[in-house]
Coordinates of C-alpha atoms and ligand atoms in Angstrom, one line a residue:
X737 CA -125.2 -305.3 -41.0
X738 CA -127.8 -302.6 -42.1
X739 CA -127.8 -299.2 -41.0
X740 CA -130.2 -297.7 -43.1
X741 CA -132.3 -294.7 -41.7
X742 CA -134.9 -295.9 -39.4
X743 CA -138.6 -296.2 -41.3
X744 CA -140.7 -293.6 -41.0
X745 CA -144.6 -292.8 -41.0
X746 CA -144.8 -291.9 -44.5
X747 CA -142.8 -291.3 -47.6
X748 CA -142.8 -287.8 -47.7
X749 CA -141.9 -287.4 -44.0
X750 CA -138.6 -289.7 -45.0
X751 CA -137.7 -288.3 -47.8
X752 CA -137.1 -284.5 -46.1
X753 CA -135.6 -285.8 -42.9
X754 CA -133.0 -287.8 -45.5
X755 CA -130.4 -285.5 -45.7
X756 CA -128.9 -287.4 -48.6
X757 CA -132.3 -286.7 -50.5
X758 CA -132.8 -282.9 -49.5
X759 CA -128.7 -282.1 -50.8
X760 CA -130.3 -284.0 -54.4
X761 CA -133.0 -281.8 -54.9
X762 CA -130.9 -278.7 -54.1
X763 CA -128.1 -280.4 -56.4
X764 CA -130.8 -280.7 -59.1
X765 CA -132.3 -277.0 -58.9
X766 CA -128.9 -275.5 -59.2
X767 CA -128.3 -278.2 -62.0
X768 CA -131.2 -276.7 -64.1
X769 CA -130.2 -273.6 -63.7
X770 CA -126.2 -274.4 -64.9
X771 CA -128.5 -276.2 -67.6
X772 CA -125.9 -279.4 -66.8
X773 CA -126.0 -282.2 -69.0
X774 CA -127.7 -285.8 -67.7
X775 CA -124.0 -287.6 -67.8
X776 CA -122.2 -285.0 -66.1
X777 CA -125.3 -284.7 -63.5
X778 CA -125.2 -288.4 -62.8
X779 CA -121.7 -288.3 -62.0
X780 CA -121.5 -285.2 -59.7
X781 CA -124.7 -287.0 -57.7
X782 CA -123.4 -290.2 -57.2
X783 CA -120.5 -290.5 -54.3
X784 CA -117.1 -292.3 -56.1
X785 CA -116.9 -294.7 -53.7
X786 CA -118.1 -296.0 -50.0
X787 CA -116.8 -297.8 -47.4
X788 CA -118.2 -300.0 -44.4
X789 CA -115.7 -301.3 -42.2
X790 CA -116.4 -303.9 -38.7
X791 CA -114.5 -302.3 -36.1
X792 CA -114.1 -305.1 -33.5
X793 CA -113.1 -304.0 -30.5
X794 CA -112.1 -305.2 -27.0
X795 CA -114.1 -303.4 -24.3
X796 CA -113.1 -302.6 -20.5
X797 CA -114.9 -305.1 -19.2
X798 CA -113.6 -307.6 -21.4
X799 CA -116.0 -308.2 -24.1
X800 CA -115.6 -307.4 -27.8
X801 CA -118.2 -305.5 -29.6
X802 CA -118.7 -305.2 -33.3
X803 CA -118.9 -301.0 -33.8
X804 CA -119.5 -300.5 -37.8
X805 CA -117.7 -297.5 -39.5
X806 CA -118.4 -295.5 -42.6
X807 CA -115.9 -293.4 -45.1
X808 CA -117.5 -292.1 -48.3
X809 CA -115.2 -290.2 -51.0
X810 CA -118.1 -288.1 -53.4
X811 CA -116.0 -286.7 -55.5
X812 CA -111.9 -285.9 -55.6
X813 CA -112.0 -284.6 -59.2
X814 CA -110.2 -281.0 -57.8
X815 CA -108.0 -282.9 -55.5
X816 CA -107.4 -284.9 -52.4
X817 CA -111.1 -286.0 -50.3
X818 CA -111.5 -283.9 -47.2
X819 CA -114.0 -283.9 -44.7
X820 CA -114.7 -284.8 -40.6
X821 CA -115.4 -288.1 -38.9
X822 CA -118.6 -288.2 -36.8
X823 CA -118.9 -290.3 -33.7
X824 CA -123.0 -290.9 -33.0
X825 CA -125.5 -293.4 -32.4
X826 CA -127.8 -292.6 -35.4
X827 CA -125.0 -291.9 -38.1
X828 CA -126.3 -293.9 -41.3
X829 CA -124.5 -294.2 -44.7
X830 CA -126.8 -291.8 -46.5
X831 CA -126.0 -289.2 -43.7
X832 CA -122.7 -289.8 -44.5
X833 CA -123.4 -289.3 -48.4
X834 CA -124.6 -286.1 -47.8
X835 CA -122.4 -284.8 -45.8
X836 CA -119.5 -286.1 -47.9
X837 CA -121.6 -284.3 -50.9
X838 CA -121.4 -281.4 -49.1
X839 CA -118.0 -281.0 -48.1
X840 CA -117.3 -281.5 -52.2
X841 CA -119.5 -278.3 -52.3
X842 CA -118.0 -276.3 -49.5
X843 CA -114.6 -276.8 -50.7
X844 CA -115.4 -275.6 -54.0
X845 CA -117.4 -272.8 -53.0
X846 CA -114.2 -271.6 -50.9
X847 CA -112.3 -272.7 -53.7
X848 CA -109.5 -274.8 -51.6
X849 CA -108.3 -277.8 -54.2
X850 CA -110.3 -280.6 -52.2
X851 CA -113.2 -283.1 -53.0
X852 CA -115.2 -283.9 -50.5
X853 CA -115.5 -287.4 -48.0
X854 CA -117.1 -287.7 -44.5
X855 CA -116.8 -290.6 -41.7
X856 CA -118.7 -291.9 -39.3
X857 CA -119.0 -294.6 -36.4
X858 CA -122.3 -295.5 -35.0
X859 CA -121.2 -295.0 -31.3
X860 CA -122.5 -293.2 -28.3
X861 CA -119.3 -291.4 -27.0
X862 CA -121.1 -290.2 -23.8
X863 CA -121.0 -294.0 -22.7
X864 CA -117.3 -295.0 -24.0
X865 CA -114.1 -294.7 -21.7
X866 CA -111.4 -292.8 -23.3
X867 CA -109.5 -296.0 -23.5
X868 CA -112.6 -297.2 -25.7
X869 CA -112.6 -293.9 -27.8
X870 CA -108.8 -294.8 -28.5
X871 CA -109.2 -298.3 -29.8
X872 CA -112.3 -297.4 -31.9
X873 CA -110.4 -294.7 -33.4
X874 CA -107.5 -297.0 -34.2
X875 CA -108.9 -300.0 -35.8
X876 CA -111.9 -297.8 -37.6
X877 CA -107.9 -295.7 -38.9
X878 CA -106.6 -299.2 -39.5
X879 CA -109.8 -300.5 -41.7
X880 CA -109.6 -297.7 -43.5
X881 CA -106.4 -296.6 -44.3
X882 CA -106.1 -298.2 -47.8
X883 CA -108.3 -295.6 -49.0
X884 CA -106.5 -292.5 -47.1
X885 CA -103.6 -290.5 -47.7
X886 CA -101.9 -286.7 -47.5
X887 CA -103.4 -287.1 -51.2
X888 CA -106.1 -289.4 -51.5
X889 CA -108.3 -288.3 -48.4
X890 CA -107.9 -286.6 -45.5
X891 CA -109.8 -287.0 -42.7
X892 CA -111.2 -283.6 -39.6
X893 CA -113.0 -283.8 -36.8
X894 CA -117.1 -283.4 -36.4
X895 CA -119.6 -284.0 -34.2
X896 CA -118.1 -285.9 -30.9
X897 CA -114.8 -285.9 -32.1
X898 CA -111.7 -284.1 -31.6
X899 CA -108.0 -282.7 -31.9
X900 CA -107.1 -285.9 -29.8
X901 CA -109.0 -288.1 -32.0
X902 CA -107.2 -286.8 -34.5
X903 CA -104.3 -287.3 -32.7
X904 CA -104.5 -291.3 -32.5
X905 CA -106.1 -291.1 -36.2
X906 CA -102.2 -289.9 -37.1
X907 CA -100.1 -292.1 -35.2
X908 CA -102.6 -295.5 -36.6
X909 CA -101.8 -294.2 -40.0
X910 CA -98.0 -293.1 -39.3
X911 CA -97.4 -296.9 -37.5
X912 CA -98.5 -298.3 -40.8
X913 CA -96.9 -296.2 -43.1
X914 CA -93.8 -296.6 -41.2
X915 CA -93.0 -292.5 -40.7
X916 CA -94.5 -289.8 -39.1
X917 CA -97.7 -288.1 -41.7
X918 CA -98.9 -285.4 -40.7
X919 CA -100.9 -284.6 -43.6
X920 CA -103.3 -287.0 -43.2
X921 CA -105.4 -285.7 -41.1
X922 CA -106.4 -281.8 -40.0
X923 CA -107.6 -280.7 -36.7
X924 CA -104.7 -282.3 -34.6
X925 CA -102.9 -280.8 -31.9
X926 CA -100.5 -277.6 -32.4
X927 CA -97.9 -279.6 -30.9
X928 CA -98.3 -282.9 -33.5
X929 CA -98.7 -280.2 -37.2
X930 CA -101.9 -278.4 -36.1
X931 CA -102.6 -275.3 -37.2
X932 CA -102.8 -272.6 -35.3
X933 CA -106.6 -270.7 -35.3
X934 CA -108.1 -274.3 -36.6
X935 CA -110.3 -275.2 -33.4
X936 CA -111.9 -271.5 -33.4
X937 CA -111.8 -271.6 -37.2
X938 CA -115.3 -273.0 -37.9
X939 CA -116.8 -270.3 -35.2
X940 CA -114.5 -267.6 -36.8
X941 CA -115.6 -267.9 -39.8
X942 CA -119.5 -267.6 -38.4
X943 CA -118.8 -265.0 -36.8
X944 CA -117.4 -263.2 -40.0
X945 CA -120.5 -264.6 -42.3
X946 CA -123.1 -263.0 -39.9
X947 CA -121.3 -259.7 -40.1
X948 CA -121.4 -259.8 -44.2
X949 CA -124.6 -261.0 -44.0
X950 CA -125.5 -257.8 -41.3
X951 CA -123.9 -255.6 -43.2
X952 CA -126.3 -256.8 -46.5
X953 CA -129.3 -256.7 -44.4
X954 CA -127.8 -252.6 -43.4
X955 CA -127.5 -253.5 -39.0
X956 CA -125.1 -253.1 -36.8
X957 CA -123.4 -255.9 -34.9
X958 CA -124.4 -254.1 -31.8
X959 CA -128.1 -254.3 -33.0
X960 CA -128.1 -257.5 -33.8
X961 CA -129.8 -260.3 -31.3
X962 CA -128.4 -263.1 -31.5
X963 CA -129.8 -266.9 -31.1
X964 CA -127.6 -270.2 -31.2
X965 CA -128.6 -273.5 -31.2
X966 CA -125.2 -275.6 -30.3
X967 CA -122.4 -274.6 -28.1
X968 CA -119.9 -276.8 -29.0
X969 CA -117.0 -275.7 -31.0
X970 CA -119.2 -274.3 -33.8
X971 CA -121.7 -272.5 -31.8
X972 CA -120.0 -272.3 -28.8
X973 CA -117.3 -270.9 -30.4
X974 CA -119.2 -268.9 -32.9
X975 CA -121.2 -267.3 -30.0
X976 CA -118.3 -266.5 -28.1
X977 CA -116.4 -264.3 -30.9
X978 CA -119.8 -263.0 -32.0
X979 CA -119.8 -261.8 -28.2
X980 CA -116.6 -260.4 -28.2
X981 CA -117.4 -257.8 -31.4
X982 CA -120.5 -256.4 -29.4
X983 CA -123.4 -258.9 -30.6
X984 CA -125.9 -259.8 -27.9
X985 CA -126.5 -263.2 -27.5
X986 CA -129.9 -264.0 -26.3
X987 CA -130.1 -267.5 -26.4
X988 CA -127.6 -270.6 -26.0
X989 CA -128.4 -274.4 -26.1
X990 CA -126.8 -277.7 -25.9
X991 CA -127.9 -280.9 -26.2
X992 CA -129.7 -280.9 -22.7
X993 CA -131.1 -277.9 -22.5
X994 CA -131.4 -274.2 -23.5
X995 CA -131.0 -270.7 -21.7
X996 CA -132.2 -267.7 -22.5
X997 CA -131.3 -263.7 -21.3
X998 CA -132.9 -260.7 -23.2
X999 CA -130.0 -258.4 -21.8
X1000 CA -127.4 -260.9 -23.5
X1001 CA -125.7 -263.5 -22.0
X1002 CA -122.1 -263.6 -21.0
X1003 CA -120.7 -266.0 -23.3
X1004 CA -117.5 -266.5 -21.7
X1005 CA -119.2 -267.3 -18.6
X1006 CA -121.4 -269.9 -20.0
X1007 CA -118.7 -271.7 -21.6
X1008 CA -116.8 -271.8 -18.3
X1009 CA -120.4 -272.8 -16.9
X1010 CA -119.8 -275.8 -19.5
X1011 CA -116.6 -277.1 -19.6
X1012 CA -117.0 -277.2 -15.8
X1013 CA -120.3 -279.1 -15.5
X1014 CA -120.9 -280.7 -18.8
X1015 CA -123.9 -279.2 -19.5
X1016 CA -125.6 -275.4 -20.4
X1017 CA -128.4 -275.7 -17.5
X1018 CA -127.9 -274.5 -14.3
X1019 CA -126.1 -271.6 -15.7
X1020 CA -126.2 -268.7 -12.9
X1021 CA -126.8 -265.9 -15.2
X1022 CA -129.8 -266.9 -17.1
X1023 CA -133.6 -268.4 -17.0
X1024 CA -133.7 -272.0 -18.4
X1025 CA -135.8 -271.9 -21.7
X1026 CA -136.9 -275.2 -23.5
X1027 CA -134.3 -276.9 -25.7
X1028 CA -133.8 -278.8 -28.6
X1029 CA -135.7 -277.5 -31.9
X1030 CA -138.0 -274.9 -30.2
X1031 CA -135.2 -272.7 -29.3
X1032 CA -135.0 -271.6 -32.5
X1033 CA -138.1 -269.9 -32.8
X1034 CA -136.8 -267.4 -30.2
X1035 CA -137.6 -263.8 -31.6
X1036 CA -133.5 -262.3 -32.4
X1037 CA -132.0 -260.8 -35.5
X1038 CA -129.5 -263.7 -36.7
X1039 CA -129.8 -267.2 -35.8
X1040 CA -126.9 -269.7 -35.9
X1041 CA -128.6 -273.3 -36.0
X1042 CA -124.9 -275.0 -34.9
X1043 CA -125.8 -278.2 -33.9
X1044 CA -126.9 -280.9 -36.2
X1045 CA -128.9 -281.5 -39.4
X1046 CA -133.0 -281.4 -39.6
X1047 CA -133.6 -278.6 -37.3
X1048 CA -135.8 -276.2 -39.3
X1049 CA -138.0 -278.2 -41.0
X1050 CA -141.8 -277.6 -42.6
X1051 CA -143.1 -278.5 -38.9
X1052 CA -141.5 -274.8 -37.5
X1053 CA -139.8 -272.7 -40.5
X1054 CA -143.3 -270.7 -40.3
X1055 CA -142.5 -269.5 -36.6
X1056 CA -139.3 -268.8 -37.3
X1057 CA -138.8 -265.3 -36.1
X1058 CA -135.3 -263.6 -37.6
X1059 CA -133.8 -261.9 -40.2
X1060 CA -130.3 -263.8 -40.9
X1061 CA -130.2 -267.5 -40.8
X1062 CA -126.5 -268.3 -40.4
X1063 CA -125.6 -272.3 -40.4
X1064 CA -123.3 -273.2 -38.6
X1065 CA -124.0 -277.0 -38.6
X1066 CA -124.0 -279.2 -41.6
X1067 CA -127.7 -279.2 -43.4
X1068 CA -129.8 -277.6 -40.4
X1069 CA -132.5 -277.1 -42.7
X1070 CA -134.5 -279.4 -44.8
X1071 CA -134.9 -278.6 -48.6
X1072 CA -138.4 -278.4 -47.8
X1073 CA -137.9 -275.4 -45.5
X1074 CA -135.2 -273.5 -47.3
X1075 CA -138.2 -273.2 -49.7
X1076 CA -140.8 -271.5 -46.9
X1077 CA -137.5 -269.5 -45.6
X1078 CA -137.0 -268.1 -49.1
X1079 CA -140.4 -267.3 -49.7
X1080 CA -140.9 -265.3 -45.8
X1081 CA -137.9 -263.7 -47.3
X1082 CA -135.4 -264.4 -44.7
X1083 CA -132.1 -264.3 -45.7
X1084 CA -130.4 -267.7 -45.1
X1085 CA -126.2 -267.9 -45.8
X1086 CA -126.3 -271.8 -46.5
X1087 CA -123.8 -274.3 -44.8
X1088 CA -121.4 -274.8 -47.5
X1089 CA -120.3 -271.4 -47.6
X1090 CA -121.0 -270.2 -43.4
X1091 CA -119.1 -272.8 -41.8
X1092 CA -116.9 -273.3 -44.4
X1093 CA -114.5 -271.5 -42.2
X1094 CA -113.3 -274.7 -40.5
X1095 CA -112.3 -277.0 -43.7
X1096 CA -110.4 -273.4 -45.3
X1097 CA -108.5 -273.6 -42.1
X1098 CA -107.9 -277.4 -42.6
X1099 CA -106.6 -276.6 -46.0
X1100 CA -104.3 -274.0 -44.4
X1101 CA -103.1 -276.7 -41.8
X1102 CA -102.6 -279.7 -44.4
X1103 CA -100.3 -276.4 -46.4
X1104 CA -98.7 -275.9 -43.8
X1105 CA -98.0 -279.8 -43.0
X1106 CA -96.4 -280.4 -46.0
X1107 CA -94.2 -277.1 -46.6
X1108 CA -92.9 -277.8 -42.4
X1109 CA -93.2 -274.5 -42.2
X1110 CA -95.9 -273.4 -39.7
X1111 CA -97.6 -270.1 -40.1
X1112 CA -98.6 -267.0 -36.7
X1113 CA -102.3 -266.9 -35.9
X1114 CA -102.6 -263.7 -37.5
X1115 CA -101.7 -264.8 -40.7
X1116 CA -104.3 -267.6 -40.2
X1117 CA -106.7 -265.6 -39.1
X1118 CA -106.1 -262.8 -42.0
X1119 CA -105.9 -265.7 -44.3
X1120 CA -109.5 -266.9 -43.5
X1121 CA -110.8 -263.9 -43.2
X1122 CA -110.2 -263.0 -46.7
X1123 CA -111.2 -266.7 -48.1
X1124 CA -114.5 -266.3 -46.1
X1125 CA -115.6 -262.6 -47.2
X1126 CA -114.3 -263.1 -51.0
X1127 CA -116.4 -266.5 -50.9
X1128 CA -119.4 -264.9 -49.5
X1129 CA -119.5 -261.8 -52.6
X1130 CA -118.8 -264.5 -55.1
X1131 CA -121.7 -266.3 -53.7
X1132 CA -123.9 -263.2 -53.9
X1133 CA -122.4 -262.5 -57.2
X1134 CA -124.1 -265.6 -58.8
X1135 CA -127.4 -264.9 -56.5
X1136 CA -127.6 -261.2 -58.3
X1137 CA -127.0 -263.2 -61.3
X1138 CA -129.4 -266.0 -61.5
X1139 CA -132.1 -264.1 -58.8
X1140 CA -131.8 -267.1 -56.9
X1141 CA -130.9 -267.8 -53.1
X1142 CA -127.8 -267.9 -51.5
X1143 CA -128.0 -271.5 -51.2
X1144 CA -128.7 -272.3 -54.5
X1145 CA -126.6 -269.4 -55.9
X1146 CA -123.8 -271.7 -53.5
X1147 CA -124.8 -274.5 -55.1
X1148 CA -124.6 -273.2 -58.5
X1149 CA -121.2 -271.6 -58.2
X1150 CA -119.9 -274.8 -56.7
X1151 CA -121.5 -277.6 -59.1
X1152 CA -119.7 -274.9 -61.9
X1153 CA -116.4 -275.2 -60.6
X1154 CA -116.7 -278.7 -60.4
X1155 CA -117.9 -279.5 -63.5
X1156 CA -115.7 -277.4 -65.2
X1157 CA -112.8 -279.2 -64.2
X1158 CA -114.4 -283.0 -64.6
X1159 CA -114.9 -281.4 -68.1
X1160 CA -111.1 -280.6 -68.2
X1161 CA -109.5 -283.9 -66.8
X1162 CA -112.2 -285.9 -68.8
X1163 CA -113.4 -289.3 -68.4
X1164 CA -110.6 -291.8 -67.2
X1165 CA -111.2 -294.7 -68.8
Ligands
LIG1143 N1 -116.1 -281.3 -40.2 C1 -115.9 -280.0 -40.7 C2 -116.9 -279.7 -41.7 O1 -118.0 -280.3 -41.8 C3 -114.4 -279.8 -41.1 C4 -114.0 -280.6 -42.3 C5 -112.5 -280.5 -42.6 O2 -111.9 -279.6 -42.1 O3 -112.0 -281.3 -43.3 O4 -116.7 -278.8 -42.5

């Protein structure tokens, strides 16, 4: 069973749509600046261990079919793996690398004591029952559970996957284990050892990025225009408590379609719009604009690309028109762009440290888990705020530093804390 990414045209093309690829060649600029040593380098690129797992499973009409499941751990050198399971079509193992790469990163830039892991299943959830969803969710839990654990690896949600996937994920792993975990996952239900704030965390701490960022830049929230491509619970989320403190949202997508209103939208509407219909078109208040990628060349002040990865790329970061970037989705822009959005000068506040609100929140949760001692919103929501604006000056702390980027300066400050405690613990051998 292969899932490698599908072939394309021409090396070069591949190479900066493969995410795994693009998180290297940042990896390696930050590396030479750190001036990190060729053993040490090779050991924070490569991922400490992948899985594929067959997930058989019996479908309602009958008939088994073979889904295929991924779990990489990159590195648990500062503690237990964390990081989401994606449910898609397209995931591939080097996806997977990267994004497990990158959640290593992000919880060192935040500094919560995780490494980093990611999951996927190569699914299309729009066409499963939620009977389906369940017994994919179990038996991927079940294939996998040797290498999970409150402190081996704990899985979140991500793309097309939620609090009630998370849900079954802890009573597969509970059933085996023969008592109730709750620590082995994050993002479940309040009422099974969720946290409170953790489904708005990821959006929260977006919203609170763009307004460090703003206040860098020297604007006003209320001058701000305000662009997002997403509007699930990153963007849609994001967009609505970036509403709520006086932005004006100009543009929304999803992954239908895209709406646009100069005078701002009204967020809370749209998402009503959306949970009723399923979809962002058709929205009353609002003229439909052309999705997907182009979306993101609207004119506005930040832009939150809060969808998935490869969306500013060489073919459009020339058009695009803003003065914050703001990710909100895991590696929206190619290595190859950051580069021509660096040199336009447009200030980009890289994944690992913007939505890093949502895996701080995770940390709080899996805390909070093991103490049995569950904590008020606003002490969540004070918590992360404080996490996600001292993360953001140590990040521009390093950038002053180095006269780099914020990503690489993210990068730098990350691979540094890593490295420093590989260096400590040593070589197991
Ligand atoms: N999937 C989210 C991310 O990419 C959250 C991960 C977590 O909370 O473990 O950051």
């Amino acid at each position: 069973m292969s899932h490698a990414p599908a072939a394309a045209p021409h090396a070069s093309h591949q190479d900066e749509f493969n995410p795994f690829l693009s998180m290297a060649q940042l990896f390696d600029t930050a590396a030479d600046h750190l001036g990190l040593d060729k053993g040490l380098r090779d050991v924070l690129r490569t991922p400490d261990r992948e899985m594929t797992v067959a997930i058989p499973v019996v479908m309602d009409d009958g008939r088994i079919e073979v889904f295929t499941g991924y779990r990489v751990q990159h590195n648990f050198s500062r503690g237990p793996c964390k990081g989401g399971i994606r449910y898609a079509p397209d995931v591939n193992l080097d996806e997977v690398r990267a994004l497990a790469a990158w959640m290593t990163w992000k919880c060192a830039v935040v500094d919560v004591p995780f490494g980093g892991g990611k999951g996927g299943v190569v699914c299309d959830p729009r066409k499963l029952s939620k009977g389906e969803l369940e017994r994919i969710t179990r038996r991927y839990t079940a294939a996998i559970m040797d290498i999970l654990g409150p402190d081996r690896d704990v899985p979140a949600p991500d793309v097309n996957t939620n609090e009630q996937t998370m849900a079954w994920l802890m009573d597969t792993y509970s059933m085996h284990v023969r008592k109730t975990t709750t620590a082995i996952v994050t993002g479940k239900p309040i009422a099974l050892g969720g946290s409170r704030g953790r489904t708005e965390a990821t959006g929260r701490g977006v919203m609170l990025i763009a307004r460090e960022g703003l206040k860098k830049l020297g604007m006003k929230p209320q001058d701000a225009r305000v662009v997002v491509q997403g509007s699930g619970n990153v963007g849609g989320i994001g967009a609505m408590l970036m509403h709520r403190e006086g932005y004006k949202i100009v543009a929304m997508s999803d992954q239908y379609g895209a709406i646009q209103n100069d005078a701002g939208l009204d967020v809370p509407a749209v998402l009503a719009h959306i949970k009723k219909t399923g979809r962002i078109l058709g929205f009353a208040g609002a003229r439909e604009v052309e999705g997907g990628q182009k979306i993101l060349e609207t004119p506005c002040d930040v832009l939150v690309p809060a969808a998935v990865e490869n969306q500013i790329t060489t073919g459009n970061a020339q058009r695009i028109d803003t003065k914050l970037i703001v990710e909100g989705a895991n590696g929206p822009c190619t290595a190859a762009a950051s580069k021509i959005l660096d040199d336009r000068g447009i200030m980009v506040v890289p994944d690992i440290l913007a939505n890093a609100g949502g895996v701080t929140v995770s940390y709080f949760e899996w805390v909070q888990d093991r103490m049995g001692y569950f904590w008020s919103e606003q002490r969540v929501n004070n918590s992360l705020e404080q996490v996600m604006v001292k993360s953001f000056e140590d990040v521009s702390t390093v950038a002053a530093k180095y006269k780099v980027s914020m990503r690489i300066a993210a990068y730098i400050l990350s691979i540094d804390r890593v490295a420093t405690v590989y260096r400590l613990r040593g070589v197991f051998a």
